[in-house]
Coordinates of C-alpha atoms (C1' of nucleotides) in Angstrom, one line a residue:
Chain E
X1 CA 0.0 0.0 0.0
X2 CA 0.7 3.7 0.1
X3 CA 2.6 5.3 2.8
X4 CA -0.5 7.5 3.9
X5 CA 2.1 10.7 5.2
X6 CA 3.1 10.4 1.3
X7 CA -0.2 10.7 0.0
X8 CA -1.2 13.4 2.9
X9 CA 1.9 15.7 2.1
X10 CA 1.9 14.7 -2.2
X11 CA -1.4 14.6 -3.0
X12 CA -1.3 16.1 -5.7
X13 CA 0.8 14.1 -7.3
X14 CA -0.3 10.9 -6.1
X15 CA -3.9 11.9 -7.7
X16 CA -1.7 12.7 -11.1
X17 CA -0.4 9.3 -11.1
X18 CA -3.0 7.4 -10.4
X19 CA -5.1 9.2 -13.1
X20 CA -2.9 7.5 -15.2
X21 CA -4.6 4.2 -14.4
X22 CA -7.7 5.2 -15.4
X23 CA -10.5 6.7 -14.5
X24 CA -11.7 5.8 -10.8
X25 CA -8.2 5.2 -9.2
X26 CA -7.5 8.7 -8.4
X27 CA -11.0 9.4 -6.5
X28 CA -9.9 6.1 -3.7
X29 CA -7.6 9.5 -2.2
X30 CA -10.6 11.4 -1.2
X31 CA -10.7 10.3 2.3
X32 CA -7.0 9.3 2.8
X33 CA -5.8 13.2 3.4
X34 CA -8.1 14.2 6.1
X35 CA -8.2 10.7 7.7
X36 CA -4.8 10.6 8.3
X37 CA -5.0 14.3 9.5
X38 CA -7.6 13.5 12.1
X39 CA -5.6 10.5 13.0
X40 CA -2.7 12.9 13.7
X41 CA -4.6 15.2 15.9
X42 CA -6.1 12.4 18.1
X43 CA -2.5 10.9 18.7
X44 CA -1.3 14.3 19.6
X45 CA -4.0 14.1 22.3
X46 CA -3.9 11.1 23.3
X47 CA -0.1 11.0 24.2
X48 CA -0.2 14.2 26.0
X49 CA -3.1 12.8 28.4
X50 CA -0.9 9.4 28.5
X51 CA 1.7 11.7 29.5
X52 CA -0.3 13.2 32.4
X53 CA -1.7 9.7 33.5
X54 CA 2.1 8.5 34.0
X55 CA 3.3 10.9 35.6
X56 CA 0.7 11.2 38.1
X57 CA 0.7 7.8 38.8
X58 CA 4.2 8.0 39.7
X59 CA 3.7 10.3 42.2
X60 CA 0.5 8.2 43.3
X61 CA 3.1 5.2 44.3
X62 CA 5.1 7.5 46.8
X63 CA 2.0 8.7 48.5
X64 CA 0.5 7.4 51.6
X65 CA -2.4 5.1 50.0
X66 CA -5.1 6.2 52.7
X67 CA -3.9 10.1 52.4
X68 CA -6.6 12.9 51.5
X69 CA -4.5 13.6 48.7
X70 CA -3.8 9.9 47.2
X71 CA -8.0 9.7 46.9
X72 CA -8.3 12.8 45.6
X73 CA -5.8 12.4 42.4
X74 CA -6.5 8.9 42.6
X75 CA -10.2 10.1 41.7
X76 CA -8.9 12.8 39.4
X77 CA -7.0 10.3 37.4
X78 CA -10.0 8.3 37.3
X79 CA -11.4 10.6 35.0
X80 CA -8.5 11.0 32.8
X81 CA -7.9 7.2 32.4
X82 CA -12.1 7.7 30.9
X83 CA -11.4 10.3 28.7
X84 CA -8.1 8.1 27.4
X85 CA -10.6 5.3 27.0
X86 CA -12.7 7.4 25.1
X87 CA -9.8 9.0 22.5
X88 CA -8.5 5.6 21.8
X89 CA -11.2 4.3 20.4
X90 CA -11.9 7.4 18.3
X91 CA -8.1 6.7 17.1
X92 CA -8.8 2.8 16.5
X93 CA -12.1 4.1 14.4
X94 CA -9.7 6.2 12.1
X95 CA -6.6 4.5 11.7
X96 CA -9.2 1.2 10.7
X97 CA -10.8 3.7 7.9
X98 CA -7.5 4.7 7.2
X99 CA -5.7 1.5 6.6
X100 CA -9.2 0.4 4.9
X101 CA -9.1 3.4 2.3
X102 CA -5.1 2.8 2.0
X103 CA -5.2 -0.9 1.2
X104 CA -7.5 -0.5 -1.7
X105 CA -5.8 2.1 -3.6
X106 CA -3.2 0.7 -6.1
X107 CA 0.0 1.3 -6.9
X108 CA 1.3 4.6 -8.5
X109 CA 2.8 3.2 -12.1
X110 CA 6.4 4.3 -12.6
X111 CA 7.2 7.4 -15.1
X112 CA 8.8 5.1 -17.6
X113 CA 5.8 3.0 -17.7
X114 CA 4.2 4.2 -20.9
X115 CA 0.6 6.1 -21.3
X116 CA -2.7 4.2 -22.2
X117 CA -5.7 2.6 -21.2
X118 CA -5.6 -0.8 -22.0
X119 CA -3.9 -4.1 -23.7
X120 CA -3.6 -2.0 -26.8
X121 CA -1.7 0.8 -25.3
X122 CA 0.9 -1.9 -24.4
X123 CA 4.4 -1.6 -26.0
X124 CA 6.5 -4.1 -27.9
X125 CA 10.2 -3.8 -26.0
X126 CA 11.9 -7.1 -28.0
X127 CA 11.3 -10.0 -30.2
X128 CA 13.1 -13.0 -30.0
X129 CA 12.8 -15.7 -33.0
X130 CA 10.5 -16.5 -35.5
X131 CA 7.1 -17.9 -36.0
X132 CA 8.3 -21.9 -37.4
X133 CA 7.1 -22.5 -40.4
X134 CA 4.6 -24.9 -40.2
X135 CA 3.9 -27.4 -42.5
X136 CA 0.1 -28.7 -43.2
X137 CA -2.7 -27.9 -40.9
X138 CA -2.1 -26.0 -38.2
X139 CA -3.3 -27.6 -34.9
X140 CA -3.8 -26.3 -31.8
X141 CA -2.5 -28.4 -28.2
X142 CA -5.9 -29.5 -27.4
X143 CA -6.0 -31.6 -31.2
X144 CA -2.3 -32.9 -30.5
X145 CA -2.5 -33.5 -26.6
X146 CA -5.9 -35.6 -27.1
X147 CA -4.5 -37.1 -30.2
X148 CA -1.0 -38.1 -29.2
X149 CA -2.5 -39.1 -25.5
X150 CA -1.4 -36.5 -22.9
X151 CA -3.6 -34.0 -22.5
X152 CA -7.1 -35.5 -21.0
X153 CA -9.9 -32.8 -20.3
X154 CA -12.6 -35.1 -20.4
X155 CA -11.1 -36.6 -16.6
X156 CA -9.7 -33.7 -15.5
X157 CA -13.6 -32.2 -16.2
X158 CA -14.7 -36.2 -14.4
X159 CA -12.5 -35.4 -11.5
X160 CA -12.8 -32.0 -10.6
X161 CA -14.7 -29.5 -12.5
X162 CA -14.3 -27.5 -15.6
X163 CA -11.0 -25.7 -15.9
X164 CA -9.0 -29.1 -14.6
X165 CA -7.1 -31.2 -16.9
X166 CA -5.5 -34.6 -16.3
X167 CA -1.7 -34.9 -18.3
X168 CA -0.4 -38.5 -18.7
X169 CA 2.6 -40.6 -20.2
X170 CA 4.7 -37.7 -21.7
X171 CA 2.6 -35.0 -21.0
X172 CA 3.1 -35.6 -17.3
X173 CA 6.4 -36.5 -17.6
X174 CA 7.2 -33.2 -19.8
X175 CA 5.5 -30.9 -17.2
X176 CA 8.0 -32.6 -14.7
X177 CA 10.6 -31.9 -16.9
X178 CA 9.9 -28.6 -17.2
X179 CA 9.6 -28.0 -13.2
X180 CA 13.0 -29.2 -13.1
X181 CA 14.6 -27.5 -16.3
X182 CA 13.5 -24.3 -14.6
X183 CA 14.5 -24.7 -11.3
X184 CA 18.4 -26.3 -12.7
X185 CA 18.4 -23.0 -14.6
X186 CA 17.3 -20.4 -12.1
X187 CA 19.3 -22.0 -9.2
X188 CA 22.5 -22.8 -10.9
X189 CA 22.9 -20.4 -13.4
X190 CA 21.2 -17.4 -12.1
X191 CA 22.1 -17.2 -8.4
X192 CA 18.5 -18.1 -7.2
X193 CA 17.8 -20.1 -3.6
X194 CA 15.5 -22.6 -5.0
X195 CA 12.6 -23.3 -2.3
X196 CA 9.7 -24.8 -1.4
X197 CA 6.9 -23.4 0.3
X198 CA 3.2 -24.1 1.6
X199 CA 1.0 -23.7 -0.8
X200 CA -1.8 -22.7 1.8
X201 CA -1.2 -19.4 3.3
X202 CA -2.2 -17.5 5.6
X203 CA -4.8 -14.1 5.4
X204 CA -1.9 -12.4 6.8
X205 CA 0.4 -13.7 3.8
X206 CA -2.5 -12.7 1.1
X207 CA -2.6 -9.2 2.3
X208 CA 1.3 -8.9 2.5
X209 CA 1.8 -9.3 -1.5
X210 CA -2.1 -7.6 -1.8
X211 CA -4.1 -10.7 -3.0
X212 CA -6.4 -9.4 0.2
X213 CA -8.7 -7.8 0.6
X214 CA -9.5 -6.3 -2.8
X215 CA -9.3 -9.6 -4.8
X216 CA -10.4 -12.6 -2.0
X217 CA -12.5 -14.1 -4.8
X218 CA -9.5 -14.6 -7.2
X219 CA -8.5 -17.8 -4.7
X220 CA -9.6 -20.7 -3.2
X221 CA -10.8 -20.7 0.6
X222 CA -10.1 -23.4 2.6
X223 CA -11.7 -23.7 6.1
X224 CA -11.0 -26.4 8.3
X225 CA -13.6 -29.1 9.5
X226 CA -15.3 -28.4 13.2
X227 CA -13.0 -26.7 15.2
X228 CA -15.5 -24.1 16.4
X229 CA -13.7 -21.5 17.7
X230 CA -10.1 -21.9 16.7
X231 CA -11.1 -22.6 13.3
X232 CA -9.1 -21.1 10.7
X233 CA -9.6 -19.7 7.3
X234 CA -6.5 -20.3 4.9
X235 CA -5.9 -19.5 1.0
X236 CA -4.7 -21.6 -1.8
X237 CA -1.5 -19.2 -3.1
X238 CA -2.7 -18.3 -6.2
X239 CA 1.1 -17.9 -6.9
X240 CA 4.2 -18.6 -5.5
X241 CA 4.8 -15.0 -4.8
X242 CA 2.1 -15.2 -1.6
X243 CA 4.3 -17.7 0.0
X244 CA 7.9 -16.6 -0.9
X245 CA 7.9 -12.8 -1.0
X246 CA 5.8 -13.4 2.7
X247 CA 9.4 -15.4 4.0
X248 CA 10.5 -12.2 5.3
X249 CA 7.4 -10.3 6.3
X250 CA 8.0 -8.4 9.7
X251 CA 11.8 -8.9 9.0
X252 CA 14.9 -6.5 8.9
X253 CA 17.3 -7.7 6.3
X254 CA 21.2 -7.2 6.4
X255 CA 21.5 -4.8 3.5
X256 CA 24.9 -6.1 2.4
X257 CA 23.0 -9.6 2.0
X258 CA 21.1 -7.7 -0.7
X259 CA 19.7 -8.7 -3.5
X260 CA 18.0 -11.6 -2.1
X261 CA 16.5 -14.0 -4.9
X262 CA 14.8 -16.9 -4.7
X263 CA 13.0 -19.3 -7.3
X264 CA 10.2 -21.6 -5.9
X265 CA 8.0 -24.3 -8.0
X266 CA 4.2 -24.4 -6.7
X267 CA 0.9 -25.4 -7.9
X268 CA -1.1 -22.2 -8.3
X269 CA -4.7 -21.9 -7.7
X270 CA -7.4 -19.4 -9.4
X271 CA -11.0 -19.1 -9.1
X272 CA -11.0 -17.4 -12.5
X273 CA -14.0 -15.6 -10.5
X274 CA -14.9 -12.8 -14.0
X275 CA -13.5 -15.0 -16.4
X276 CA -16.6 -17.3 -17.5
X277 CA -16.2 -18.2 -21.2
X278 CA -13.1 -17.2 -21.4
X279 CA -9.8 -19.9 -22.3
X280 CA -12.6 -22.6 -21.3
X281 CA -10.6 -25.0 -23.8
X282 CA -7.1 -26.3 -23.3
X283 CA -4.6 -25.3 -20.6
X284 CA -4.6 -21.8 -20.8
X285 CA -6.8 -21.0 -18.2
X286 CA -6.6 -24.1 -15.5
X287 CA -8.0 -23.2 -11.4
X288 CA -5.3 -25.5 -11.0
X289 CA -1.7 -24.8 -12.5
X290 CA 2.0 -25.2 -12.2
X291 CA 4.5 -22.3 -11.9
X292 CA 8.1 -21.7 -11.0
X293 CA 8.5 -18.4 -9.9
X294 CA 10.9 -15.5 -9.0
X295 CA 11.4 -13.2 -6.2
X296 CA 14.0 -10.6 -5.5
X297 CA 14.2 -8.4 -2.4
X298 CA 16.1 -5.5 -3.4
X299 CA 17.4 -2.4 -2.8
X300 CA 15.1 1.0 -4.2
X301 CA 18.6 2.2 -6.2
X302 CA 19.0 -0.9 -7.3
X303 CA 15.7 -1.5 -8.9
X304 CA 15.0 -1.1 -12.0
X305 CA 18.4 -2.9 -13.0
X306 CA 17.1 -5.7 -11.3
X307 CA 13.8 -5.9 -12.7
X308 CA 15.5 -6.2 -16.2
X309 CA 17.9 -8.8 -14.7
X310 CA 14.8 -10.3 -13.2
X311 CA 12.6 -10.1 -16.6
X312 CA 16.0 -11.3 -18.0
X313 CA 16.5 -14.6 -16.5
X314 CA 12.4 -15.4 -17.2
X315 CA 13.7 -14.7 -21.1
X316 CA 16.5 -17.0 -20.8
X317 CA 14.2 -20.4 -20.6
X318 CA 12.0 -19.7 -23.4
X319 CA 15.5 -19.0 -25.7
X320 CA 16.9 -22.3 -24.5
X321 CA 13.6 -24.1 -25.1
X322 CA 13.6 -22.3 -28.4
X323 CA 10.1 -20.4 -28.4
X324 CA 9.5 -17.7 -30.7
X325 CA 7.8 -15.2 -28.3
X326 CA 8.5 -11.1 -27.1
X327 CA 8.2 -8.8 -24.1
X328 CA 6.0 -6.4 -24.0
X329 CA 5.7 -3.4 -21.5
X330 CA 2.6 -3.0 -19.9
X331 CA 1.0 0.8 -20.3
X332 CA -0.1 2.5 -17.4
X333 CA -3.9 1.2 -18.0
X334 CA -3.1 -2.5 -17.8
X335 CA -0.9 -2.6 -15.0
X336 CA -1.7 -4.9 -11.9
X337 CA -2.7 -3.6 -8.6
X338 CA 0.2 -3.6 -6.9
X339 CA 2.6 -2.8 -10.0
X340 CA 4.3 0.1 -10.8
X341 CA 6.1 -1.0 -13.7
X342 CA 5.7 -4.6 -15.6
X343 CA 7.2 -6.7 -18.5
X344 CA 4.8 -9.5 -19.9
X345 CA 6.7 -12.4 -22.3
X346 CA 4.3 -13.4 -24.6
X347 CA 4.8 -16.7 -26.4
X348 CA 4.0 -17.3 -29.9
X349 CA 1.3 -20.2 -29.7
X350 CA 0.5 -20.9 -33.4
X351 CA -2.9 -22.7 -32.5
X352 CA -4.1 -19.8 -31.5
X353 CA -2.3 -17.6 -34.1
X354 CA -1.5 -15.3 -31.3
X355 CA 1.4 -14.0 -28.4
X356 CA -0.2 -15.0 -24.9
X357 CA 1.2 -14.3 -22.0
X358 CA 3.8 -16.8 -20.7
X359 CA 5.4 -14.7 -17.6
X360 CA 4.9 -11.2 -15.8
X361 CA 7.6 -9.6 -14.5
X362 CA 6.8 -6.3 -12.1
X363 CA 8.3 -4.3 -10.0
X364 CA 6.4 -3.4 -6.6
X365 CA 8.3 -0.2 -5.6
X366 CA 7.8 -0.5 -1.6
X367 CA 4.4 -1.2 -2.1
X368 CA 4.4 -5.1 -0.7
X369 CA 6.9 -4.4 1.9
X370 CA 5.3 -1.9 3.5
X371 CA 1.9 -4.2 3.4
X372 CA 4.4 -7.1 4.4
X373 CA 7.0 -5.2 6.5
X374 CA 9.7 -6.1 4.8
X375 CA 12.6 -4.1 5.8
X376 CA 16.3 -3.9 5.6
X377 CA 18.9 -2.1 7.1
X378 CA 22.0 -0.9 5.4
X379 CA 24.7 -0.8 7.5
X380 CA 24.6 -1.6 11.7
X381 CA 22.9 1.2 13.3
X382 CA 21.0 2.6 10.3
X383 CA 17.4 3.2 10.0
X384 CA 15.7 0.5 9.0
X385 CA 14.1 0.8 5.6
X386 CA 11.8 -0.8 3.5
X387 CA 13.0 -3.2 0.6
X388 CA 11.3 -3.3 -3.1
X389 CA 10.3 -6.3 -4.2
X390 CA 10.0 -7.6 -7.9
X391 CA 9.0 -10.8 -9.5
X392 CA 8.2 -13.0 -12.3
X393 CA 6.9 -16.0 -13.5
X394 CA 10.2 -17.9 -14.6
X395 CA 7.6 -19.9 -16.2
X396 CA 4.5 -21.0 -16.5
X397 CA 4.6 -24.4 -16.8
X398 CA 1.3 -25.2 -18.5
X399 CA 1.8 -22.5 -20.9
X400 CA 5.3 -23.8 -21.8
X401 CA 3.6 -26.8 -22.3
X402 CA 1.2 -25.8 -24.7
X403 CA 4.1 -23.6 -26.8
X404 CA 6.3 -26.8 -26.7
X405 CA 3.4 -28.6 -28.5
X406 CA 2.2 -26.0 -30.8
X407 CA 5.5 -24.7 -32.2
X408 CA 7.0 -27.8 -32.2
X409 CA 3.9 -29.6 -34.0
X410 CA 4.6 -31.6 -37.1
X411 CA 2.3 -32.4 -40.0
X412 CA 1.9 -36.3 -39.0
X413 CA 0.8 -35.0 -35.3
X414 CA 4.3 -35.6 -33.4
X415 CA 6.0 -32.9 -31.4
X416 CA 9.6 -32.3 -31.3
X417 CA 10.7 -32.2 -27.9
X418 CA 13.1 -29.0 -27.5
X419 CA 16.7 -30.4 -27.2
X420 CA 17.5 -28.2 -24.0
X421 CA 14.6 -31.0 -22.4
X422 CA 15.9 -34.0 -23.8
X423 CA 17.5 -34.9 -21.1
X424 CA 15.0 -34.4 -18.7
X425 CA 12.5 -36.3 -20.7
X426 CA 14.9 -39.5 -20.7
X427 CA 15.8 -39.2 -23.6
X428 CA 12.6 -38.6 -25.5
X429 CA 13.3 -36.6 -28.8
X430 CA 9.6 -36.9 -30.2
X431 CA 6.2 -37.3 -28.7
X432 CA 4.5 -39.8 -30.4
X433 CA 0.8 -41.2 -30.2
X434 CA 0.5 -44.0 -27.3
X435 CA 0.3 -47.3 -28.3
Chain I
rG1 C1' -7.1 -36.7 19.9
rG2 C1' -5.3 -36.9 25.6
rA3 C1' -2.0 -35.0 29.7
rG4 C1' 1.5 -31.4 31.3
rA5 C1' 5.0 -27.1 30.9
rG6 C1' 6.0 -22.7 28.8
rC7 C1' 6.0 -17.9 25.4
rU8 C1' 10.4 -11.3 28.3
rG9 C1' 15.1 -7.1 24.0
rG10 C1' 19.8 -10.3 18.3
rC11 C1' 20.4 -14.7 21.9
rC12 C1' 20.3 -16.8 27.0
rG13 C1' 17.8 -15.3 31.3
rA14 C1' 15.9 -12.3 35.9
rG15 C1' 11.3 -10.4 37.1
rU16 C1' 5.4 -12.3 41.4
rG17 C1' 0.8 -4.5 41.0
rG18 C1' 4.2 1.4 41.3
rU19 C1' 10.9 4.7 40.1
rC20 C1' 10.8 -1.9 34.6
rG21 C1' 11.9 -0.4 28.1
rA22 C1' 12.8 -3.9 31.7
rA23 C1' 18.8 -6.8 36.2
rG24 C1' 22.7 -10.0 34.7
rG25 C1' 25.4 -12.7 30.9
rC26 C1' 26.6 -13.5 25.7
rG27 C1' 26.8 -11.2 21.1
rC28 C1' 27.3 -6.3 18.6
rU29 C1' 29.2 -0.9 17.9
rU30 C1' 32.7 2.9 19.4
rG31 C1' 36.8 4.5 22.3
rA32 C1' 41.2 3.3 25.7
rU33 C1' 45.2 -0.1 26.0
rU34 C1' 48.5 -2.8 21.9
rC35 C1' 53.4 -2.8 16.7
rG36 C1' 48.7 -5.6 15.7
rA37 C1' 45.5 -9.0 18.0
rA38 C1' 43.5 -11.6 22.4
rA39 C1' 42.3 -10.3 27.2
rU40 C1' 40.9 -6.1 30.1
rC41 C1' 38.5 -1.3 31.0
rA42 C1' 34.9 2.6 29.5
rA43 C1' 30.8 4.2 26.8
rG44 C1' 26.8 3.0 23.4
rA45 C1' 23.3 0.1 20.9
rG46 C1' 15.5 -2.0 20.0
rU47 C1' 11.0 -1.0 16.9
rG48 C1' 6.6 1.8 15.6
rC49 C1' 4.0 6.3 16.0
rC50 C1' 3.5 11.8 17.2
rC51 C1' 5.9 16.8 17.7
rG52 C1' 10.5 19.2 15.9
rC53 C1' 14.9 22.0 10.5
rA54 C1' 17.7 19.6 14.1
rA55 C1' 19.3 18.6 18.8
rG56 C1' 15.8 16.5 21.3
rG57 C1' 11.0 15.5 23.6
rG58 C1' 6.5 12.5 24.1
rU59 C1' 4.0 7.9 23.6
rA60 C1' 3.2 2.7 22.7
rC61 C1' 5.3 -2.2 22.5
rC62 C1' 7.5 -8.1 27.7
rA63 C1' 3.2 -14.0 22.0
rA64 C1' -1.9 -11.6 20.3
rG65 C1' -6.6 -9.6 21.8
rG66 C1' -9.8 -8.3 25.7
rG67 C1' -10.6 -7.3 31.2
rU68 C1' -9.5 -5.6 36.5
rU69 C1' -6.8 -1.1 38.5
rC70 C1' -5.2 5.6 39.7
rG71 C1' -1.2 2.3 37.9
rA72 C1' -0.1 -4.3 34.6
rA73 C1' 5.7 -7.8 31.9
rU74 C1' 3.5 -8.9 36.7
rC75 C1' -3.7 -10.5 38.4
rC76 C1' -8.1 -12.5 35.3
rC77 C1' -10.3 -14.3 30.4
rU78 C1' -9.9 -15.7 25.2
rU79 C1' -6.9 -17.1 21.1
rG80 C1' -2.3 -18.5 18.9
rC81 C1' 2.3 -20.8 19.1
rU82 C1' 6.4 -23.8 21.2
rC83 C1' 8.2 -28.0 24.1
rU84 C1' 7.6 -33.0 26.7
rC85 C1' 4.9 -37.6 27.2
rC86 C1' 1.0 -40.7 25.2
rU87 C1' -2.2 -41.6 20.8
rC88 C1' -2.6 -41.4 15.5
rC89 C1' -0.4 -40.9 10.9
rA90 C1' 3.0 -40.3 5.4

RNA sequence: GGAGAGCUGGCCGAGUGGUCGAAGGCGCUUGAUUCGAAAUCAAGAGUGCCCGCAAGGGUACCAAGGGUUCGAAUCCCUUGCUCUCCUCCA
């Protein structure tokens, strides 16, 4: 969220940027300014009262506890201990509207991110490859996965629901391969710690990266059986991100052990609440998917380099899978919530005859840390600040999948597997129909 | 699921209604000493919020939330978590 001193003392400016999201964002401000104004006067009041009560009461303890005079300010500070009673929860009421206001207003978008409204507006930053020629009828992965065996909707639809697919044989074994192609990469090449997190998270953990409470119905609630009292309410991470960027909520990192990167594999789980009717065929829009994902804790110089190294490193594994796709820069319109600048790879998928989006790489400014308190310090003895935080999807496995099979498609129906995966398929060059 | 013990500052650990933001130790920082280091001595170190240009001042925080009280780390209630033993399980 916003820092709401920043938005009282820069309001103007905050109101410019956010304008540049569209119509709407801007107006959330309204309240902010003279919220936290009121909220300022109250705890103005309230500690010079507080101040009063202690030192009174510290006099009380030296006096003589059946004196004339210990009743009588006894019975004074009666009073002011009522009045306290009475500010503090005038000062609960506010700072709750406060941090209610402040927790639905996005992010400012960055300067460099460009102008526009939506998708449109978005701007080509690089292309890598080519669309492959194809030869013969184009198909898309839902034709080759059902023909060659791997991709079976009809179960995954039996099992759990539309939106859940069941992979077997090769396609099982291929998203596997991918999982672990990623991770090698990330880990050993790109100076990622690999881990692996819970997958149901706390409310706590939603609202740190700003899943809550503005989008709950984007995820999966999951209450616990009985319990009564002590039940408890936990989310399916819609992305690895809840889980990993969380690791260090209410922390103080060394700044010298800056940047911190990690690279976690999870499933990821989506209502799709909004999207009826949309993706319903194939894999691209699953509740159920896998991702490998990438998080770096950074410092705000440091940035912006590091969301290009970041956005960098997601690049590298479509090049070495050999996927024809670019990265786009999302315009002010189309950016995320909590983003204040983001870079979408798009992957060619010939099927569809189209560039859908494979990875998302933004940069949070403070915005997550401060929800998350995520701090760091940079040197012994210095104020502690807050860290940016910037991820991407580094990829999405299904996705992957589906490029793998539609650019690598040939006319009799086989898919050539990649070479970069060979090994992690066991050898497999081809995918060939079962049986 | 059953029984018991506990949760205090970076860590260990005192503390049982008033001067406790909290003894002591370890660790850390800065000085002194030293050719340098160790040891020793001295001083200093928490976080948030509010006021202030600053220096500084105020306030809150002893798992969390509520209560009792003029006053709570200390008493009461609720919740969470940790540990030990049993049970169960992958």
């Amino acid at each position: 969220m916003l820092d709401a001193r920043y938005v009282t003392d820069h309001l103007d400016d905050v109101r410019a940027a956010l304008a540049r999201r569209g119509p709407g964002a801007a107006a959330l401000l309204d309240d902010v300014a003279s919220l936290a104004v009121s909220r300022r006067s109250l705890i103005g009041s309230l500690d010079a009262l507080r101040a009063r009560k202690n030192e009174v009461s510290a006099s009380l303890a030296k006096l003589d506890k059946k004196g004339a005079e210990f009743l009588e300010a006894r019975d004074a500070m009666k009073r002011v201990g009522e009045e306290t009673r009475v500010l503090e929860v005038q000062l609960a009421e506010v700072e709750a509207q406060l941090e209610d206001k402040l927790l639905h207003i996005p992010n400012m978008p960055h300067e460099s991110a460009p102008d526009g409204t939506s998708e449109h507006d978005n701007r080509v930053v690089r292309v890598w490859g080519e669309k492959p020629v194809l030869e013969g009828t184009v198909r898309d992965h839902v034709a080759l996965g059902e023909a060659l065996g791997i991709l079976d909707f009809e179960r995954g639809v039996k099992l759990s629901g539309t939106r859940f697919t069941v992979l077997r044989g090769h396609g099982a074994r291929l998203e596997r391969a991918l999982m672990a192609f990623m991770l090698d990469i990330h880990s050993n090449e790109h100076g990622y710690e690999e881990i692996w997190p819970p997958v149901l998270v706390k409310d706590t953990a939603a609202r740190g990266t700003s899943q809550l409470p503005k989008f709950a119905k984007d995820m999966f609630k999951v209450e616990r059986f009985e319990e009564g009292e002590g039940a408890r309410t936990l989310y399916l991470a819609p992305t690895a991100e809840v889980p990993v960027t969380n690791l260090h909520a209410d922390e103080i990192l060394e700044g010298a052990a800056l940047p911190v990167a990690y690279t976690a594999y999870t499933a990821c789980f989506r209502s799709e609440a909004g999207s009826h009717g949309r993706d319903t065929r194939g894999l691209i829009r699953q509740h159920q998917f896998d991702k490998v994902e990438l998080v770096r804790f950074v410092t705000p110089e440091s940035a912006l380099a590091e969301h290009e190294r970041l956005t960098a490193h997601a690049e590298v594994i479509l090049q070495r899978l050999g996927l024809h796709h670019r990265t786009i820069e999302l315009c002010a319109g189309d950016l995320g919530f909590a983003s204040r600048k983001t870079f979408d790879l798009e992957v060619w998928l010939p099927g569809q005859d189209a560039y859908r989006e494979i990875s998302s790489c933004s940069w949070f400014g403070d915005f997550q840390a401060r929800r998350a308190k995520i701090r760091f310090r940079r040197e012994a003895g210095a104020k502690p600040e807050l860290v940016h935080t910037i991820n991407g999807s580094g990829l999405a496995i299904g996705r992957t999948l589906v490029a793998i099979l539609e650019q690598g498609q040939r006319p009799d129906g086989t898919v050539t597997i990649p070479e970069a995966l060979v090994p992690y398929m066991g050898g497999v060059h081809t995918i060939t129909p079962r049986r």
